[in-house]
Amino acid sequence: MKHTEIVHVLQTEPTINELTIRGWVRSFRSNRFIAVNDGSTIKNLQCVINFENFNQDQLKDITTGACVEITGVLVKSQGQGQTLEVQVSSIDILGTADPEQVKLTILSPKRHSLEKLREQAHLRVRTNTFGAVMRLRSKLSFAVHEYFQKNGFNYMHTPIITGSDAEGAGEMFKVSALDPKNPPLDDTGNVNYKEDFFAKETNLTVSGQLEAETFAMGLGKVYTFGPTFRAENSNTSRHLAEFWMIEPEVAFNDLADNMDLAEDFIKYVITYALENCQDDLLFLEQRLIQEDKSKPMAERQEMTLREKLHFVVDNNFKRVSYTEAIDILKNCKPNKKKKFKYPIDQWGADLQSEHERFLVEKHFKCPVILFDYPATIKAFYMRLNEDEKTVRAMDVLFPGIGEIVGGSQREERYDVLKQKMKAMDISEEELYWYLDLRKFGTCTHSGFGLGFERLVLFVTGMGNIRDVIPYPRTPGNAEF
Ligand code: 4AD
């Protein structure tokens, strides 16, 4: 018999017809009530058995973690906690799970810490929290594509292996097929990459931006959504070594258009989650409310998860220049009282997460777009302003997260770009094709990158980026 997913079962009316479901046992109480979850929804389906009708051998295998196929009739539930339940007529154990072994895992029915869940990442998708986060992650991915497709963007796949450092920050993982123990050497004693697979030095991409720019100069509006890699040793709750980035790039957009696009896009995907992921958001919201109860009053959230999401959707992001932000930071209380780890004393300082969070959470109390940063602290490809000190960069800062988007209007002038690359020691030889764009029909264009996990972090209210990606890669960790 074809089985029905629990999400659909829970939307049907009771009938006399039998139905079949398949899933994993969450719990089995009083030899009578089996809670089954199949991943299609956060909700379990209660299946009630009349144990006199089943033999002991069968009953003993109905254990937490086991995979079952159950056939029965859907009826109105007599008990509390659910409106529907299945009166079981037959049960097949598709895969057993030894209770003694289950006890040692996160499948055992008690509260486990998120750290413990990470250690058993291959099993954590069967927990309520991680299941909810991963369903949301999937829905958000879809919303990303839906937004760009509806708005006439072309999805492009940028290369994973590249020879260029798009950010010019040197935080790349090398890709090589040479024998690390015995690499070929050149005349000067250095590794001879000419003998390597690609006959040159290559690395995993840190961003698809430069290739996206080439496509924007022909297709007009494009976006990438793919994995990116950073070998930065940032062991924080917001950094991953492998993360997914969404990068739109648009011909003829200036910085103001770029800000409009970022704001509209973020609001669209958050609205999508609010409308299409209600059960999972409600569960995650309740989870945060419970968590808050153990915290001192001052540290508790002012808004519930869904209130926070509505707040972002319903309010304009505040647009503030870097210069204005520095003035605010220089004169703010924590700076004067030396509470910042990195005190702000002058224009030109790079903003740290503590500063970004102060601006968003304490000062403006809403998402902020900072723009026109000093050229010295931003990447080579950003357009130089008339003041020759600042570039048309923008960062979108979010409460609880800090930077969620980084973008800019691109330097479209050949000579200026060439000069900047020289000053920043970026190889012209390597990026000749990028410079070429400025020789053949150059134009104003802009784009940005949104770290997908940071978005998922915000929407789910989770505290650590390792808990919003299936298998996190961080310094010292590439398990699974
Ligand atoms: O600000 P970033 O480095 O910008 C770029 O890569 C540009 N090429 C994007 C563009 O203009 N097309 O990174 C963009 C975003 C950040 O705002 C952040 O959300 C995320 O990528 N990000 C990370 N997310 C998780 N772990 C990391 N290590 C991240 N580094 C950046």
Coordinates of C-alpha atoms and ligand atoms in Angstrom, one line a residue:
M1 CA 0.0 0.0 0.0
K2 CA 1.3 3.5 -0.8
H3 CA 2.0 5.4 2.3
T4 CA 0.8 8.9 3.2
E5 CA 3.0 11.6 4.7
I6 CA 2.0 12.6 8.2
V7 CA 1.7 16.3 7.2
H8 CA -1.1 15.3 4.8
V9 CA -2.6 12.8 7.2
L10 CA -3.0 15.6 9.8
Q11 CA -4.9 17.7 7.2
T12 CA -7.5 15.1 6.4
E13 CA -10.9 14.3 7.9
P14 CA -11.4 10.9 9.6
T15 CA -12.9 8.3 7.2
I16 CA -13.5 4.5 7.5
N17 CA -10.8 3.9 4.9
E18 CA -7.5 2.6 6.1
L19 CA -4.2 4.5 5.4
T20 CA -0.6 3.6 5.8
I21 CA 2.2 5.8 7.2
R22 CA 5.9 5.2 7.6
G23 CA 8.3 6.9 9.9
W24 CA 10.5 6.6 13.0
V25 CA 9.2 5.9 16.5
R26 CA 9.7 8.9 18.8
S27 CA 8.2 7.2 21.9
F28 CA 6.0 4.2 22.9
R29 CA 4.0 4.6 26.0
S30 CA 1.9 2.2 28.1
N31 CA 2.3 -0.5 25.4
R32 CA -0.4 1.5 23.6
F33 CA 0.6 4.9 22.2
I34 CA 3.2 5.2 19.5
A35 CA 4.4 8.6 18.5
V36 CA 5.7 8.5 15.0
N37 CA 7.5 11.2 13.1
D38 CA 8.4 11.1 9.4
G39 CA 10.0 14.4 8.9
S40 CA 7.2 15.9 6.8
T41 CA 6.2 18.0 9.8
I42 CA 7.3 18.9 13.3
K43 CA 4.1 17.1 14.5
N44 CA 4.1 13.5 15.5
L45 CA 1.2 11.2 14.6
Q46 CA -0.2 9.3 17.6
C47 CA -0.9 5.7 16.6
V48 CA -2.9 3.6 19.1
I49 CA -2.6 -0.1 19.3
N50 CA -4.7 -2.6 21.1
F51 CA -1.8 -4.7 22.5
E52 CA -3.9 -7.8 22.9
N53 CA -4.0 -8.0 19.1
F54 CA -0.2 -8.1 18.7
N55 CA 2.3 -10.7 19.7
Q56 CA 5.1 -9.9 22.2
D57 CA 7.8 -10.3 19.6
Q58 CA 6.3 -7.5 17.6
L59 CA 5.7 -5.2 20.6
K60 CA 9.3 -5.5 21.9
D61 CA 10.6 -4.1 18.6
I62 CA 8.5 -0.9 18.8
T63 CA 11.2 1.1 20.4
T64 CA 12.4 4.7 20.1
G65 CA 14.3 5.1 16.9
A66 CA 12.9 2.1 15.1
C67 CA 11.5 2.6 11.6
V68 CA 7.9 1.4 11.2
E69 CA 5.1 1.1 8.7
I70 CA 1.7 1.4 10.2
T71 CA -1.7 0.8 8.7
G72 CA -4.9 1.8 10.4
V73 CA -7.9 4.1 10.4
L74 CA -7.7 7.8 11.2
V75 CA -10.1 8.8 14.0
K76 CA -10.7 11.8 16.2
S77 CA -8.5 11.5 19.2
Q78 CA -9.9 10.9 22.6
G79 CA -6.8 12.2 24.4
Q80 CA -5.3 15.6 24.8
G81 CA -2.5 17.0 22.7
Q82 CA -3.7 15.9 19.3
T83 CA -7.0 16.1 17.4
L84 CA -6.4 13.0 15.3
E85 CA -4.9 9.6 15.8
V86 CA -4.6 6.3 14.0
Q87 CA -6.2 3.1 15.3
V88 CA -3.6 0.6 14.3
S89 CA -4.6 -2.6 12.5
S90 CA -1.2 -3.7 11.4
I91 CA 2.4 -2.7 12.1
D92 CA 5.6 -3.7 10.3
I93 CA 9.0 -3.0 11.8
L94 CA 11.1 -1.9 8.8
G95 CA 14.3 -1.3 10.9
T96 CA 14.9 -2.0 14.5
A97 CA 16.8 0.1 17.0
D98 CA 18.4 -1.5 20.0
P99 CA 17.2 0.4 23.1
E100 CA 20.5 -0.2 24.9
Q101 CA 22.3 1.5 22.0
V102 CA 19.7 4.2 21.5
K103 CA 20.1 5.2 25.2
L104 CA 23.7 6.3 24.4
T105 CA 22.5 8.6 21.6
I106 CA 20.7 11.8 21.1
L107 CA 17.7 9.7 19.9
S108 CA 16.9 8.9 23.5
P109 CA 13.8 10.9 24.6
K110 CA 15.2 13.5 26.9
R111 CA 16.7 17.0 26.4
H112 CA 20.1 17.0 24.8
S113 CA 22.4 20.1 24.5
L114 CA 23.0 21.5 21.0
E115 CA 26.7 20.6 21.5
K116 CA 25.8 17.0 22.0
L117 CA 23.6 17.1 18.9
R118 CA 26.6 18.3 16.9
E119 CA 28.7 15.4 18.1
Q120 CA 26.1 13.1 16.6
A121 CA 25.3 15.2 13.5
H122 CA 24.3 12.1 11.5
L123 CA 21.3 11.6 13.9
R124 CA 20.3 15.1 14.8
V125 CA 17.9 15.7 11.9
R126 CA 15.6 13.3 13.9
T127 CA 15.3 15.8 16.7
N128 CA 12.5 18.4 16.8
T129 CA 14.9 21.4 16.9
F130 CA 17.2 20.4 14.1
G131 CA 14.4 19.0 12.0
A132 CA 12.6 22.3 12.3
V133 CA 15.7 24.3 11.4
M134 CA 16.4 22.1 8.4
R135 CA 12.9 22.3 7.0
L136 CA 13.2 26.1 7.3
R137 CA 16.5 26.1 5.6
S138 CA 15.0 24.2 2.7
K139 CA 12.0 26.6 2.4
L140 CA 14.3 29.6 2.6
S141 CA 16.5 28.2 -0.2
F142 CA 13.4 27.9 -2.3
A143 CA 12.3 31.4 -1.5
V144 CA 15.7 32.7 -2.6
H145 CA 15.2 31.2 -6.0
E146 CA 11.6 32.2 -6.2
Y147 CA 12.5 35.9 -5.5
F148 CA 15.1 36.1 -8.2
Q149 CA 13.3 34.1 -10.8
K150 CA 10.1 36.2 -10.3
N151 CA 12.2 39.3 -10.8
G152 CA 13.8 38.3 -14.0
F153 CA 17.3 37.2 -12.7
N154 CA 19.2 34.4 -14.3
Y155 CA 20.7 31.8 -12.0
M156 CA 24.3 31.1 -12.8
H157 CA 26.7 28.5 -11.5
T158 CA 30.1 30.0 -10.6
P159 CA 33.1 27.8 -10.4
I160 CA 34.1 26.1 -7.1
I161 CA 37.7 25.8 -8.2
T162 CA 39.3 29.0 -9.2
G163 CA 42.7 30.6 -9.7
S164 CA 41.7 34.0 -8.3
D165 CA 41.1 35.4 -4.9
A166 CA 37.9 37.3 -5.3
E167 CA 38.2 39.2 -2.0
G168 CA 42.0 39.7 -2.2
A169 CA 42.2 38.6 1.5
G170 CA 44.3 35.5 1.0
E171 CA 42.0 33.3 3.0
M172 CA 41.8 30.4 0.6
F173 CA 42.0 26.6 0.7
K174 CA 44.5 25.3 -1.8
V175 CA 43.4 22.7 -4.4
S176 CA 46.2 20.5 -5.6
A177 CA 46.6 17.0 -7.0
L178 CA 50.4 17.0 -6.3
D179 CA 51.8 14.5 -3.9
P180 CA 52.3 16.6 -0.7
K181 CA 55.2 14.4 0.4
N182 CA 57.1 14.7 -2.8
P183 CA 55.9 17.7 -4.9
P184 CA 57.9 18.7 -8.0
L185 CA 60.1 21.7 -7.5
D186 CA 61.1 24.5 -9.9
D187 CA 64.6 25.9 -10.4
T188 CA 64.2 28.1 -7.3
G189 CA 63.2 25.2 -5.0
N190 CA 59.5 26.2 -4.8
V191 CA 56.7 23.8 -5.6
N192 CA 56.2 23.8 -9.4
Y193 CA 52.5 24.2 -9.9
K194 CA 52.9 24.0 -13.6
E195 CA 53.1 20.3 -13.1
D196 CA 49.9 20.3 -11.0
F197 CA 46.5 19.2 -12.4
F198 CA 45.5 22.7 -13.6
A199 CA 49.0 23.7 -14.5
K200 CA 48.7 26.6 -12.1
E201 CA 47.9 27.3 -8.4
T202 CA 44.2 26.9 -7.6
N203 CA 42.0 27.2 -4.6
L204 CA 38.4 26.8 -3.5
T205 CA 36.3 29.9 -4.3
V206 CA 35.8 32.5 -1.6
S207 CA 33.0 34.2 -3.7
G208 CA 31.4 33.9 -7.1
Q209 CA 31.3 37.7 -7.5
L210 CA 33.9 38.2 -10.2
E211 CA 32.4 35.6 -12.4
A212 CA 28.9 36.9 -11.7
E213 CA 30.0 40.3 -12.9
T214 CA 31.0 38.9 -16.2
F215 CA 27.6 37.4 -16.6
A216 CA 25.8 40.6 -15.5
M217 CA 27.7 42.3 -18.4
G218 CA 25.7 40.2 -20.8
L219 CA 22.6 38.9 -19.1
G220 CA 21.9 42.0 -17.1
K221 CA 20.6 40.5 -13.9
V222 CA 22.1 37.4 -12.4
Y223 CA 22.5 35.6 -9.1
T224 CA 24.6 32.8 -7.7
F225 CA 23.7 30.6 -4.8
G226 CA 26.4 28.1 -4.0
P227 CA 29.1 27.0 -1.5
T228 CA 32.0 29.3 -0.7
F229 CA 35.1 28.6 1.4
R230 CA 37.2 30.7 3.7
A231 CA 40.3 29.5 5.5
E232 CA 40.0 32.2 8.1
N233 CA 40.7 31.1 11.6
S234 CA 37.5 32.6 13.0
N235 CA 36.2 30.3 15.7
T236 CA 32.9 32.2 16.4
S237 CA 29.2 31.4 16.4
R238 CA 28.9 33.3 13.1
H239 CA 31.7 31.9 11.0
L240 CA 32.0 28.7 9.0
A241 CA 34.9 27.6 6.8
E242 CA 32.3 26.3 4.2
F243 CA 29.1 28.4 3.9
W244 CA 26.5 29.1 1.2
M245 CA 26.4 32.5 -0.3
I246 CA 23.7 34.2 -2.4
E247 CA 25.2 36.8 -4.8
P248 CA 23.1 38.9 -7.1
E249 CA 24.9 41.1 -9.6
V250 CA 23.0 43.7 -11.6
A251 CA 24.0 45.9 -14.6
F252 CA 23.0 49.6 -14.3
N253 CA 22.3 49.4 -10.6
D254 CA 24.1 52.0 -8.4
L255 CA 24.6 51.7 -4.7
A256 CA 21.1 53.0 -3.8
D257 CA 19.5 50.4 -6.1
N258 CA 21.7 47.8 -4.5
M259 CA 20.4 48.7 -1.1
D260 CA 16.8 48.6 -2.3
L261 CA 17.4 45.2 -3.8
A262 CA 19.0 43.8 -0.6
E263 CA 16.2 45.1 1.6
D264 CA 13.4 43.9 -0.7
F265 CA 15.0 40.5 -1.1
I266 CA 15.5 39.9 2.6
K267 CA 12.0 41.0 3.4
Y268 CA 10.6 38.7 0.7
V269 CA 12.4 35.6 2.0
I270 CA 11.5 36.3 5.7
T271 CA 7.8 36.9 4.7
Y272 CA 7.9 33.6 2.8
A273 CA 9.1 31.8 6.0
L274 CA 6.4 33.5 8.1
E275 CA 3.7 32.4 5.6
N276 CA 5.0 28.9 4.9
C277 CA 6.7 27.6 7.9
Q278 CA 4.3 28.4 10.7
D279 CA 4.5 25.1 12.7
D280 CA 8.3 25.1 12.7
L281 CA 8.5 28.8 13.6
L282 CA 6.0 28.3 16.4
F283 CA 8.1 25.4 17.8
L284 CA 11.3 27.4 17.6
E285 CA 9.6 30.4 19.2
Q286 CA 8.4 28.2 22.1
R287 CA 11.9 26.8 22.5
L288 CA 13.4 30.3 22.9
I289 CA 10.7 31.3 25.4
Q290 CA 11.6 28.2 27.5
E291 CA 15.3 29.0 27.1
D292 CA 14.7 32.6 28.2
K293 CA 13.1 31.5 31.5
S294 CA 16.5 30.3 32.8
K295 CA 18.1 33.7 32.0
P296 CA 18.2 36.9 34.1
M297 CA 15.5 39.4 33.1
A298 CA 17.9 41.8 31.5
E299 CA 19.1 39.1 29.0
R300 CA 15.7 38.0 27.9
Q301 CA 14.4 38.8 24.4
E302 CA 12.1 41.8 24.1
M303 CA 10.3 40.2 21.2
T304 CA 9.2 36.7 20.4
L305 CA 10.8 35.1 17.3
R306 CA 7.8 35.8 15.0
E307 CA 7.5 39.4 16.4
K308 CA 11.1 39.9 15.5
L309 CA 10.6 38.6 12.0
H310 CA 7.5 40.8 11.5
F311 CA 9.5 43.8 12.8
V312 CA 12.1 43.4 10.1
V313 CA 9.5 43.0 7.4
D314 CA 7.4 45.9 8.5
N315 CA 10.1 48.6 9.1
N316 CA 12.5 50.3 6.8
F317 CA 16.2 49.5 7.2
K318 CA 18.0 52.5 8.5
R319 CA 20.7 53.8 6.0
V320 CA 23.7 55.4 7.7
S321 CA 27.0 56.4 6.3
Y322 CA 30.2 55.0 7.8
T323 CA 31.2 58.5 8.8
E324 CA 28.0 59.1 10.6
A325 CA 28.4 55.7 12.3
I326 CA 31.9 56.5 13.5
D327 CA 30.6 59.7 15.1
I328 CA 27.9 57.8 16.9
L329 CA 30.4 55.1 18.1
K330 CA 33.0 57.6 19.1
N331 CA 30.6 59.4 21.4
C332 CA 28.6 56.4 22.7
K333 CA 28.7 55.3 26.4
P334 CA 30.4 51.9 25.9
N335 CA 33.2 53.6 24.0
K336 CA 33.7 56.4 26.5
K337 CA 33.6 53.9 29.4
K338 CA 36.1 51.7 27.5
K339 CA 33.7 48.8 27.3
F340 CA 34.6 47.9 23.7
K341 CA 37.4 45.5 23.2
Y342 CA 38.4 47.6 20.2
P343 CA 37.9 51.3 21.1
I344 CA 36.9 53.6 18.3
D345 CA 39.1 56.6 18.4
Q346 CA 39.3 57.7 14.7
W347 CA 37.8 57.7 11.3
G348 CA 39.1 54.8 9.3
A349 CA 38.8 52.2 12.0
D350 CA 37.4 48.8 10.8
L351 CA 34.2 48.0 12.6
Q352 CA 34.1 44.9 14.7
S353 CA 31.0 42.9 15.5
E354 CA 30.7 44.6 18.9
H355 CA 30.3 48.0 17.1
E356 CA 27.9 46.7 14.5
R357 CA 25.7 45.1 17.2
F358 CA 25.8 48.3 19.3
L359 CA 24.5 50.3 16.3
V360 CA 21.8 47.8 15.5
E361 CA 20.7 46.6 18.9
K362 CA 21.2 49.6 21.2
H363 CA 21.3 52.7 19.0
F364 CA 19.0 52.3 16.0
K365 CA 17.1 49.2 17.3
C366 CA 16.4 48.1 13.7
P367 CA 18.4 46.6 10.7
V368 CA 21.0 49.1 9.5
I369 CA 22.7 49.5 6.1
L370 CA 26.1 51.1 6.5
F371 CA 27.6 52.6 3.4
D372 CA 30.5 54.6 2.0
Y373 CA 33.3 52.9 3.9
P374 CA 37.0 54.0 3.9
A375 CA 38.7 52.5 0.8
T376 CA 41.5 51.2 2.9
I377 CA 39.4 48.6 4.8
K378 CA 37.4 47.3 1.8
A379 CA 38.1 45.1 -1.2
F380 CA 39.8 46.3 -4.4
Y381 CA 36.7 46.1 -6.7
M382 CA 34.6 48.7 -4.9
R383 CA 33.9 52.0 -6.7
L384 CA 35.9 54.9 -5.4
N385 CA 33.9 58.0 -4.4
E386 CA 34.6 61.5 -5.6
D387 CA 36.3 62.2 -2.2
E388 CA 38.9 59.6 -3.1
K389 CA 38.8 58.3 0.5
T390 CA 35.6 56.3 0.6
V391 CA 34.2 53.5 -1.6
R392 CA 30.6 52.7 -2.5
A393 CA 30.4 49.7 -0.2
M394 CA 27.4 48.6 1.9
D395 CA 27.0 46.2 4.8
V396 CA 23.6 45.2 6.1
L397 CA 23.7 44.7 9.8
F398 CA 21.1 42.6 11.7
P399 CA 20.2 42.3 15.4
G400 CA 21.8 39.4 17.0
I401 CA 23.8 38.6 13.9
G402 CA 25.8 41.7 12.9
E403 CA 26.8 41.6 9.2
I404 CA 24.4 39.6 7.1
V405 CA 25.1 41.2 3.7
G406 CA 28.3 42.7 2.2
G407 CA 28.1 44.4 -1.2
S408 CA 29.1 47.4 -3.3
Q409 CA 28.8 49.3 -6.5
R410 CA 31.7 48.0 -8.6
E411 CA 34.6 50.1 -9.9
E412 CA 33.7 50.2 -13.6
R413 CA 36.5 52.6 -14.7
Y414 CA 39.4 50.7 -16.3
D415 CA 42.2 53.0 -15.2
V416 CA 40.9 53.5 -11.6
L417 CA 40.5 49.7 -11.2
K418 CA 43.9 49.0 -12.6
Q419 CA 45.5 51.5 -10.3
K420 CA 43.7 50.1 -7.2
M421 CA 44.7 46.5 -8.1
K422 CA 48.3 47.7 -8.3
A423 CA 48.1 49.5 -5.0
M424 CA 46.6 46.5 -3.3
D425 CA 49.0 44.0 -4.9
I426 CA 46.2 42.1 -6.9
S427 CA 47.6 40.2 -9.9
E428 CA 46.6 41.9 -13.1
E429 CA 47.8 38.9 -15.0
E430 CA 45.5 36.6 -13.1
L431 CA 42.5 38.9 -13.4
Y432 CA 43.0 40.2 -17.0
W433 CA 39.5 38.9 -17.8
Y434 CA 38.0 40.9 -15.0
L435 CA 39.7 44.1 -16.3
D436 CA 38.6 43.2 -19.8
L437 CA 35.0 43.9 -18.7
R438 CA 35.9 47.5 -18.3
K439 CA 37.4 47.7 -21.8
F440 CA 34.4 46.3 -23.7
G441 CA 31.2 48.3 -22.9
T442 CA 31.7 49.0 -19.2
C443 CA 28.8 50.3 -17.2
T444 CA 27.7 51.1 -13.7
H445 CA 26.8 47.8 -11.9
S446 CA 26.4 46.5 -8.3
G447 CA 25.8 43.4 -6.3
F448 CA 26.1 41.9 -2.9
G449 CA 26.6 38.7 -1.0
L450 CA 24.3 37.3 1.7
G451 CA 25.6 34.6 3.9
F452 CA 22.8 32.1 3.8
E453 CA 23.5 30.5 7.2
R454 CA 23.4 33.9 8.8
L455 CA 19.9 34.4 7.3
V456 CA 18.9 31.0 8.6
L457 CA 20.4 31.8 12.0
F458 CA 18.2 35.0 12.1
V459 CA 15.0 33.4 11.0
T460 CA 15.3 30.3 13.3
G461 CA 16.5 32.3 16.3
M462 CA 19.3 29.8 16.8
G463 CA 22.4 31.1 18.5
N464 CA 25.2 29.2 16.7
I465 CA 25.8 29.0 13.0
R466 CA 26.9 25.3 13.4
D467 CA 23.3 24.5 14.2
V468 CA 21.8 25.8 10.9
I469 CA 23.9 23.8 8.4
P470 CA 23.8 20.0 8.1
Y471 CA 27.5 19.3 8.5
P472 CA 29.5 22.4 9.7
R473 CA 33.1 22.8 8.7
T474 CA 35.0 25.0 11.2
P475 CA 38.6 25.2 12.3
G476 CA 39.6 21.8 13.6
N477 CA 36.4 20.1 12.5
A478 CA 35.4 18.4 9.3
E479 CA 33.6 15.4 10.8
F480 CA 31.0 13.5 8.7
Ligands
4AD1 O1 31.4 40.5 3.0 P1 31.8 39.3 2.1 O2 33.1 38.8 2.3 O3 31.5 39.7 0.6 C1 31.8 39.0 -0.5 O4 32.2 37.9 -0.5 C2 31.4 39.7 -1.7 N1 32.2 39.2 -2.8 C3 30.0 39.6 -2.0 C4 29.5 40.3 -3.2 O5 29.5 41.6 -3.2 N2 29.0 39.6 -4.2 O6 30.7 38.2 2.4 C5 29.3 38.3 2.2 C6 28.5 37.7 3.3 C7 28.7 38.3 4.7 O7 28.0 39.5 4.8 C8 28.3 37.2 5.6 O8 26.9 37.2 5.7 C9 28.7 36.0 4.8 O9 28.9 36.3 3.5 N3 30.0 35.4 5.3 C10 30.1 34.3 6.1 N4 29.1 33.5 6.6 C11 29.6 32.5 7.3 N5 30.9 32.2 7.6 C12 31.8 33.0 7.1 N6 33.1 32.7 7.4 C13 31.5 34.1 6.3 N7 32.2 35.1 5.7 C14 31.2 35.9 5.1

